[in-house]
CSV table of C-alpha atoms in Angstrom, one decimal:
chain,number,residue,atom,x,y,z
A,1,UNK,CA,0.1,0.0,0.0
A,2,UNK,CA,1.3,3.5,-0.9
A,3,UNK,CA,1.7,5.4,2.2
A,4,UNK,CA,1.1,8.7,0.5
A,5,UNK,CA,-2.2,7.7,-0.7
A,6,UNK,CA,-5.4,8.4,-0.6
A,7,UNK,CA,-3.3,10.9,-1.6
A,8,UNK,CA,-4.1,14.0,0.3
A,9,UNK,CA,-2.0,14.3,3.6
A,10,UNK,CA,-1.7,17.4,5.7
A,11,UNK,CA,1.3,18.3,7.6
A,12,UNK,CA,1.0,20.5,10.5
A,13,UNK,CA,4.3,20.8,12.1
A,14,UNK,CA,4.1,22.5,15.5
A,15,UNK,CA,0.3,23.2,14.9
A,16,UNK,CA,-0.3,23.2,18.6
A,17,UNK,CA,3.0,24.3,19.9
A,18,UNK,CA,2.1,27.2,22.4
A,19,UNK,CA,5.6,28.5,22.4
A,20,UNK,CA,5.1,29.4,18.8
A,21,UNK,CA,2.2,31.7,19.9
A,22,UNK,CA,-0.5,29.5,18.4
A,23,UNK,CA,-3.8,28.8,20.5
A,24,UNK,CA,-5.0,25.2,20.6
A,25,UNK,CA,-8.0,26.2,18.3
A,26,UNK,CA,-5.7,27.8,15.7
A,27,UNK,CA,-6.6,26.5,12.2
A,28,UNK,CA,-3.6,25.9,9.9
A,29,UNK,CA,-3.3,27.8,6.8
A,30,UNK,CA,-3.0,25.0,4.3
A,31,UNK,CA,-1.2,25.3,0.8
A,32,UNK,CA,-1.0,22.5,-1.6
A,33,UNK,CA,2.0,20.6,-3.1
A,34,UNK,CA,2.1,18.2,-6.1
A,35,UNK,CA,5.2,16.0,-6.1
A,36,UNK,CA,6.3,12.7,-7.4
A,37,UNK,CA,6.3,10.7,-4.1
A,38,UNK,CA,6.2,7.2,-5.6
A,39,UNK,CA,7.5,5.6,-8.8
A,40,UNK,CA,10.9,5.7,-10.6
A,41,UNK,CA,11.3,9.5,-10.1
A,42,UNK,CA,10.3,9.7,-6.4
A,43,UNK,CA,14.0,10.4,-5.7
A,44,UNK,CA,13.3,14.1,-6.7
A,45,UNK,CA,9.8,14.5,-5.1
A,46,UNK,CA,10.8,12.9,-1.7
A,47,UNK,CA,13.8,15.1,-1.5
A,48,UNK,CA,11.5,18.1,-2.3
A,49,UNK,CA,9.0,17.1,0.3
A,50,UNK,CA,11.7,16.7,2.9
A,51,UNK,CA,12.9,20.3,2.2
A,52,UNK,CA,9.4,21.6,2.4
A,53,UNK,CA,8.6,19.8,5.7
A,54,UNK,CA,11.8,21.0,7.4
A,55,UNK,CA,11.0,24.6,6.3
A,56,UNK,CA,7.5,24.3,7.5
A,57,UNK,CA,8.8,23.2,11.1
A,58,UNK,CA,11.0,26.2,11.3
A,59,UNK,CA,8.3,28.7,10.0
A,60,UNK,CA,5.8,27.4,12.6
A,61,UNK,CA,8.4,27.4,15.3
A,62,UNK,CA,9.0,31.2,14.5
A,63,UNK,CA,5.2,32.0,14.6
A,64,UNK,CA,3.7,30.5,11.5
A,65,UNK,CA,2.0,32.6,8.8
A,66,UNK,CA,-0.5,35.3,9.4
A,67,UNK,CA,-0.9,34.1,12.9
A,68,UNK,CA,-1.5,30.5,12.1
A,69,UNK,CA,0.5,27.4,11.7
A,70,UNK,CA,1.4,26.6,8.0
A,71,UNK,CA,0.6,23.3,6.6
A,72,UNK,CA,1.0,21.5,3.3
A,73,UNK,CA,-1.5,19.2,1.8
A,74,UNK,CA,0.5,16.9,-0.5
A,75,UNK,CA,-0.7,15.0,-3.6
A,76,UNK,CA,1.4,12.4,-5.2
A,77,UNK,CA,1.6,12.7,-8.9
A,78,UNK,CA,3.8,9.6,-9.4
A,79,UNK,CA,5.3,11.3,-12.5
A,80,UNK,CA,1.9,11.0,-14.3
A,81,UNK,CA,0.7,14.0,-16.1
A,82,UNK,CA,-2.9,12.8,-15.7
A,83,UNK,CA,-2.3,12.2,-12.0
A,84,UNK,CA,-0.9,15.6,-11.7
A,85,UNK,CA,-3.8,17.1,-13.3
A,86,UNK,CA,-6.2,15.3,-11.0
A,87,UNK,CA,-4.1,16.5,-8.1
A,88,UNK,CA,-4.4,20.1,-9.2
A,89,UNK,CA,-8.1,19.9,-9.6
A,90,UNK,CA,-8.4,18.4,-6.1
A,91,UNK,CA,-6.3,20.9,-4.4
A,92,UNK,CA,-7.5,24.0,-6.2
A,93,UNK,CA,-11.1,22.9,-6.6
A,94,UNK,CA,-11.9,21.0,-3.5
A,95,UNK,CA,-9.4,21.9,-0.9
A,96,UNK,CA,-9.4,25.4,-2.3
A,97,UNK,CA,-5.7,26.1,-1.3
A,98,UNK,CA,-4.5,29.6,-2.1
A,99,UNK,CA,-1.0,28.5,-3.3
A,100,UNK,CA,0.4,25.4,-5.1
A,101,UNK,CA,3.9,24.2,-4.8
A,102,UNK,CA,5.3,21.9,-7.6
A,103,UNK,CA,4.8,19.8,-9.6
A,104,UNK,CA,8.2,18.0,-9.7
A,105,UNK,CA,9.0,17.8,-13.5
A,106,UNK,CA,8.5,20.4,-16.3
A,107,UNK,CA,6.4,17.8,-18.1
A,108,UNK,CA,3.9,17.8,-15.3
A,109,UNK,CA,4.1,21.6,-15.0
A,110,UNK,CA,3.0,22.1,-18.7
A,111,UNK,CA,0.0,20.0,-17.9
A,112,UNK,CA,-0.9,21.6,-14.4
A,113,UNK,CA,0.3,25.1,-14.8
A,114,UNK,CA,-2.6,26.0,-17.1
A,115,UNK,CA,-5.1,24.8,-14.6
A,116,UNK,CA,-3.6,26.8,-11.9
A,117,UNK,CA,-3.3,29.9,-14.1
A,118,UNK,CA,-6.9,29.7,-15.3
A,119,UNK,CA,-8.0,29.5,-11.7
A,120,UNK,CA,-5.7,32.4,-10.8
A,121,UNK,CA,-4.0,30.2,-8.2
A,122,UNK,CA,-0.3,31.0,-8.0
A,123,UNK,CA,1.8,28.0,-8.5
A,124,UNK,CA,5.7,27.7,-7.7
A,125,UNK,CA,7.8,25.1,-9.3
A,126,UNK,CA,11.0,24.2,-7.6
A,127,UNK,CA,12.6,22.0,-9.9
A,128,UNK,CA,10.8,22.9,-13.2
A,129,UNK,CA,13.9,24.2,-15.4
A,130,UNK,CA,12.4,23.7,-18.9
A,131,UNK,CA,12.2,26.5,-21.5
A,132,UNK,CA,8.7,28.1,-21.5
A,133,UNK,CA,7.5,27.2,-18.0
A,134,UNK,CA,6.7,30.7,-16.8
A,135,UNK,CA,5.2,31.5,-20.4
A,136,UNK,CA,2.3,29.4,-19.3
A,137,UNK,CA,0.8,32.6,-17.6
A,138,UNK,CA,1.1,35.1,-14.9
A,139,UNK,CA,0.4,32.9,-12.0
A,140,UNK,CA,3.1,30.5,-12.8
A,141,UNK,CA,6.4,30.9,-10.8
A,142,UNK,CA,9.6,29.0,-10.5
A,143,UNK,CA,12.4,29.2,-8.0
A,144,UNK,CA,14.6,26.7,-10.0
A,145,UNK,CA,17.2,28.3,-12.3
A,146,UNK,CA,16.3,27.6,-16.0
A,147,UNK,CA,18.8,25.3,-17.8
A,148,UNK,CA,19.5,28.1,-20.1
A,149,UNK,CA,21.3,29.9,-17.1
A,150,UNK,CA,23.2,26.7,-15.9
A,151,UNK,CA,24.1,24.6,-18.9
A,152,UNK,CA,26.2,27.1,-20.8
A,153,UNK,CA,28.4,27.7,-17.8
A,154,UNK,CA,29.0,23.9,-17.4
A,155,UNK,CA,29.9,23.6,-21.1
A,156,UNK,CA,32.2,26.7,-20.9
A,157,UNK,CA,34.0,25.2,-18.0
A,158,UNK,CA,34.5,21.9,-19.8
A,159,UNK,CA,35.9,23.8,-22.8
A,160,UNK,CA,38.1,26.1,-20.8
A,161,UNK,CA,39.3,24.0,-17.9
A,162,UNK,CA,39.3,20.4,-19.5
A,163,UNK,CA,40.2,21.1,-23.1
A,164,UNK,CA,36.9,19.6,-24.3
A,165,UNK,CA,36.3,20.4,-28.1
A,166,UNK,CA,34.5,17.6,-29.8
A,167,UNK,CA,31.3,16.1,-28.2
A,168,UNK,CA,28.6,13.7,-28.9
A,169,UNK,CA,25.1,14.5,-27.6
A,170,UNK,CA,22.5,12.0,-26.1
A,171,UNK,CA,19.1,13.1,-24.8
A,172,UNK,CA,15.7,11.7,-23.9
A,173,UNK,CA,13.4,12.6,-26.8
A,174,UNK,CA,10.0,12.2,-25.2
A,175,UNK,CA,10.2,14.2,-22.0
A,176,UNK,CA,9.6,17.9,-22.0
A,177,UNK,CA,12.5,18.5,-19.5
A,178,UNK,CA,15.1,16.4,-21.2
A,179,UNK,CA,14.1,17.8,-24.6
A,180,UNK,CA,14.2,21.4,-23.4
A,181,UNK,CA,17.6,20.8,-21.9
A,182,UNK,CA,18.8,19.4,-25.3
A,183,UNK,CA,17.6,22.6,-26.9
A,184,UNK,CA,19.7,24.7,-24.6
A,185,UNK,CA,22.6,22.3,-25.1
A,186,UNK,CA,22.4,22.6,-28.8
A,187,UNK,CA,22.3,26.2,-28.8
A,188,UNK,CA,25.1,26.7,-26.1
A,189,UNK,CA,27.3,24.1,-28.0
A,190,UNK,CA,27.0,26.2,-31.2
A,191,UNK,CA,27.7,29.5,-29.4
A,192,UNK,CA,30.6,28.1,-27.6
A,193,UNK,CA,32.3,26.7,-30.8
A,194,UNK,CA,32.1,23.1,-30.0
A,195,UNK,CA,32.3,20.4,-32.7
A,196,UNK,CA,29.2,18.1,-32.4
A,197,UNK,CA,30.1,14.7,-33.9
A,198,UNK,CA,26.6,13.1,-33.5
A,199,UNK,CA,23.2,13.7,-31.8
A,200,UNK,CA,21.6,10.4,-30.5
A,201,UNK,CA,18.3,9.9,-28.6
A,202,UNK,CA,16.7,7.5,-26.3
A,203,UNK,CA,13.1,6.8,-25.1
A,204,UNK,CA,11.6,7.1,-21.6
A,205,UNK,CA,11.4,3.4,-21.3
A,206,UNK,CA,14.7,2.5,-22.7
A,207,UNK,CA,17.3,0.8,-20.5
A,208,UNK,CA,19.8,-0.4,-23.2
A,209,UNK,CA,22.1,2.5,-24.5
A,210,UNK,CA,24.6,0.2,-26.1
A,211,UNK,CA,23.8,1.1,-29.9
A,212,UNK,CA,24.0,4.8,-29.2
A,213,UNK,CA,27.2,4.5,-27.2
A,214,UNK,CA,28.8,2.2,-29.6
A,215,UNK,CA,28.4,4.7,-32.4
A,216,UNK,CA,29.5,7.5,-30.2
A,217,UNK,CA,32.5,5.5,-29.3
A,218,UNK,CA,33.5,5.1,-32.9
A,219,UNK,CA,33.7,8.9,-33.4
A,220,UNK,CA,36.1,9.5,-30.4
A,221,UNK,CA,34.6,12.4,-28.7
A,222,UNK,CA,36.2,14.3,-25.9
A,223,UNK,CA,32.9,14.2,-24.1
A,224,UNK,CA,29.4,13.0,-24.2
A,225,UNK,CA,26.8,15.7,-23.3
A,226,UNK,CA,23.7,14.0,-21.8
A,227,UNK,CA,20.1,15.2,-21.1
A,228,UNK,CA,18.5,12.5,-19.0
A,229,UNK,CA,16.6,12.0,-15.7
A,230,UNK,CA,18.7,10.1,-12.9
A,231,UNK,CA,17.8,6.5,-13.7
A,232,UNK,CA,18.5,6.8,-17.3
A,233,UNK,CA,21.6,9.0,-16.8
A,234,UNK,CA,23.1,6.4,-14.5
A,235,UNK,CA,22.3,3.7,-17.0
A,236,UNK,CA,24.1,5.7,-19.7
A,237,UNK,CA,27.2,6.0,-17.4
A,238,UNK,CA,27.1,2.3,-16.7
A,239,UNK,CA,26.8,1.4,-20.3
A,240,UNK,CA,29.7,3.9,-21.2
A,241,UNK,CA,31.9,2.0,-18.7
A,242,UNK,CA,30.9,-1.3,-19.8
A,243,UNK,CA,31.5,-0.5,-23.4
A,244,UNK,CA,35.2,0.5,-22.5
A,245,UNK,CA,34.9,4.2,-23.3
A,246,UNK,CA,37.9,5.7,-21.4
A,247,UNK,CA,37.0,7.9,-18.2
A,248,UNK,CA,38.8,10.9,-19.9
A,249,UNK,CA,35.8,10.9,-22.2
A,250,UNK,CA,33.8,13.1,-19.9
A,251,UNK,CA,30.0,12.8,-19.3
A,252,UNK,CA,28.5,16.3,-19.0
A,253,UNK,CA,24.9,16.1,-17.7
A,254,UNK,CA,22.0,18.5,-17.4
A,255,UNK,CA,20.0,19.2,-14.2
A,256,UNK,CA,18.4,15.7,-14.1
A,257,UNK,CA,21.7,14.2,-13.4
A,258,UNK,CA,22.6,16.5,-10.6
A,259,UNK,CA,21.3,13.8,-8.1
A,260,UNK,CA,22.9,11.6,-5.5
A,261,UNK,CA,20.8,8.9,-6.9
A,262,UNK,CA,23.0,8.9,-10.1
A,263,UNK,CA,26.1,8.3,-7.9
A,264,UNK,CA,24.3,5.5,-5.9
A,265,UNK,CA,23.2,3.7,-9.1
A,266,UNK,CA,26.2,4.3,-11.3
A,267,UNK,CA,29.1,3.9,-8.7
A,268,UNK,CA,32.5,4.4,-9.9
A,269,UNK,CA,31.1,4.8,-13.5
A,270,UNK,CA,29.9,8.2,-12.4
A,271,UNK,CA,33.4,9.5,-11.7
A,272,UNK,CA,34.3,12.4,-14.1
A,273,UNK,CA,30.7,13.4,-14.5
A,274,UNK,CA,30.2,17.3,-14.7
A,275,UNK,CA,27.0,19.0,-13.9
A,276,UNK,CA,26.1,22.6,-13.2
A,277,UNK,CA,24.3,23.4,-9.9
A,278,UNK,CA,22.9,26.5,-8.1
A,279,UNK,CA,23.7,24.7,-4.8
A,280,UNK,CA,26.2,22.5,-3.3
A,281,UNK,CA,26.5,20.9,0.2
A,282,UNK,CA,29.9,22.0,0.6
A,283,UNK,CA,29.0,25.7,0.6
A,284,UNK,CA,30.3,27.1,3.9
A,285,UNK,CA,28.0,30.1,4.5
A,286,UNK,CA,26.4,30.1,7.8
A,287,UNK,CA,22.8,29.8,6.4
A,288,UNK,CA,23.9,26.8,4.3
A,289,UNK,CA,25.6,25.0,7.4
A,290,UNK,CA,22.7,25.5,9.6
A,291,UNK,CA,20.4,24.1,6.9
A,292,UNK,CA,22.5,21.0,6.4
A,293,UNK,CA,22.9,20.3,10.1
A,294,UNK,CA,19.1,20.5,10.7
A,295,UNK,CA,18.4,18.3,7.6
A,296,UNK,CA,21.0,15.8,8.8
A,297,UNK,CA,19.3,15.8,12.3
A,298,UNK,CA,15.9,15.3,10.9
A,299,UNK,CA,16.5,12.8,8.1
A,300,UNK,CA,19.9,11.3,8.8
A,301,UNK,CA,21.3,12.1,5.3
A,302,UNK,CA,22.6,15.0,3.4
A,303,UNK,CA,20.3,17.2,1.5
A,304,UNK,CA,20.6,17.6,-2.4
A,305,UNK,CA,19.9,20.5,-4.6
A,306,UNK,CA,16.2,19.6,-4.8
A,307,UNK,CA,15.8,19.6,-1.0
A,308,UNK,CA,17.7,22.9,-0.8
A,309,UNK,CA,15.6,24.6,-3.4
A,310,UNK,CA,12.4,23.5,-1.7
A,311,UNK,CA,13.7,24.6,1.7
A,312,UNK,CA,14.2,28.2,0.3
A,313,UNK,CA,11.0,28.0,-1.7
A,314,UNK,CA,8.7,27.4,1.3
A,315,UNK,CA,10.4,30.3,3.1
A,316,UNK,CA,9.8,32.6,0.1
A,317,UNK,CA,6.2,31.4,0.0
A,318,UNK,CA,5.6,32.0,3.6
A,319,UNK,CA,7.0,35.5,3.4
A,320,UNK,CA,4.8,36.3,0.5
A,321,UNK,CA,1.8,35.0,2.3
A,322,UNK,CA,2.6,37.1,5.3
A,323,UNK,CA,3.0,40.2,3.2
A,324,UNK,CA,0.0,39.6,0.9
A,325,UNK,CA,-2.8,42.1,1.5
A,326,UNK,CA,-5.2,39.1,1.5
A,327,UNK,CA,-5.2,35.5,0.3
A,328,UNK,CA,-6.5,36.0,-3.1
A,329,UNK,CA,-4.6,34.9,-6.1
A,330,UNK,CA,-3.8,38.4,-7.3
A,331,UNK,CA,-2.6,39.4,-3.8
A,332,UNK,CA,-0.3,36.5,-3.5
A,333,UNK,CA,1.1,36.9,-6.9
A,334,UNK,CA,1.9,40.5,-6.3
A,335,UNK,CA,3.4,39.7,-3.0
A,336,UNK,CA,5.6,37.0,-4.6
A,337,UNK,CA,6.8,39.3,-7.1
A,338,UNK,CA,8.0,41.9,-4.5
A,339,UNK,CA,9.7,39.2,-2.2
A,340,UNK,CA,13.4,39.5,-1.5
A,341,UNK,CA,15.0,36.7,0.1
A,342,UNK,CA,18.5,35.5,1.4
A,343,UNK,CA,18.6,31.7,1.9
A,344,UNK,CA,20.7,28.7,1.3
A,345,UNK,CA,20.8,29.3,-2.4
A,346,UNK,CA,21.8,32.7,-2.0
A,347,UNK,CA,20.1,36.0,-2.7
A,348,UNK,CA,16.7,35.5,-4.3
A,349,UNK,CA,14.1,37.7,-6.1
A,350,UNK,CA,11.7,37.0,-9.0
A,351,UNK,CA,12.2,38.5,-12.5
A,352,UNK,CA,9.1,40.2,-13.8
A,353,UNK,CA,8.4,36.9,-15.8
A,354,UNK,CA,8.6,35.0,-12.4
A,355,UNK,CA,11.9,33.1,-12.8
A,356,UNK,CA,14.9,33.6,-10.6
A,357,UNK,CA,16.5,36.9,-11.1
A,358,UNK,CA,20.0,36.1,-9.6
A,359,UNK,CA,22.2,33.5,-11.4
A,360,UNK,CA,25.6,34.4,-10.0
A,361,UNK,CA,25.6,31.4,-7.5
A,362,UNK,CA,25.8,28.7,-10.3
A,363,UNK,CA,28.6,26.1,-9.7
A,364,UNK,CA,30.2,23.4,-11.9
A,365,UNK,CA,30.5,20.1,-10.0
A,366,UNK,CA,32.6,17.2,-10.7
A,367,UNK,CA,32.1,13.6,-9.5
A,368,UNK,CA,35.3,12.3,-8.0
A,369,UNK,CA,35.6,9.3,-5.7
A,370,UNK,CA,31.8,8.9,-5.7
A,371,UNK,CA,31.1,12.3,-4.5
A,372,UNK,CA,30.3,15.7,-6.0
A,373,UNK,CA,33.1,18.4,-5.6
A,374,UNK,CA,33.4,21.8,-7.0
A,375,UNK,CA,35.3,21.6,-10.3
A,376,UNK,CA,38.8,23.2,-9.7
């Protein structure tokens, strides 16, 4: 039985903690979240949920939102567009939440965003990096940096620091996120002067990448540029190793491969992988250190980028909810656009088109010895 179903679950961390200033009769202010909490891509949604939940505990311990404890009603999309749509209808139409968080993947946001926008319910994606997400409408926000702000820097570092000149490209052709990241890669590779030897694709259900990699190996690239989600990305790295491609043929991944799950699945085959990231567990600033310590204490493991983005996002949402003139969609949207925040991701504000305004914190990470580290 899926513990995240029927699917609606309401978390009220510290709802009756009198030290936070709540009366025993205080009703929580409940917002909604649609995340992948089961299935192959749950690694992303569970990390996001954990980031949200930690943030909610801290928000409520500090007094909550508008004098009430903050709560999140979760719906599990399981990575299905249809299930995500049903979740949005449940949360907006029946639960009447004033704000939505998620969904996890850009593919889901392209299905859910129009519903939220039509109902004038602000929705904030924390991991939706595809081109065109905020073009859905004026109530669609994201706190995740678009791939267009991350991938070019990663490729530039591979060129300038590692001497990569000739590349092969491999991407998932039937997912909005991986296809969008490929489009960014294609443009950036041309702009930066790379020679693209071949462009290969794979399907969402594919597990055998030997044909594509055999062709790629015959062309002797300096690197393979990969747009894939974690499971497929790890499978590609394992196949690359099994086919005997040398480790100095780097793998350069998009945001979907910036996950500890890739390292867990691929093991030593992941060494040498490069990814761009707006956050890193090794950042030593006090806010980040405090977050990591709290996360470890609660969950017994290190956070990843997706947890960190979610943690900042719930704090951003709480600030906007506190500042909004009321809880109407227009008021919350206007408050979000005015919100300035300093979090574990660094300085944050929204652009007028509702994407992150600050991109200076992007890092290029390299996998070495089974761990991510900042590329020197």
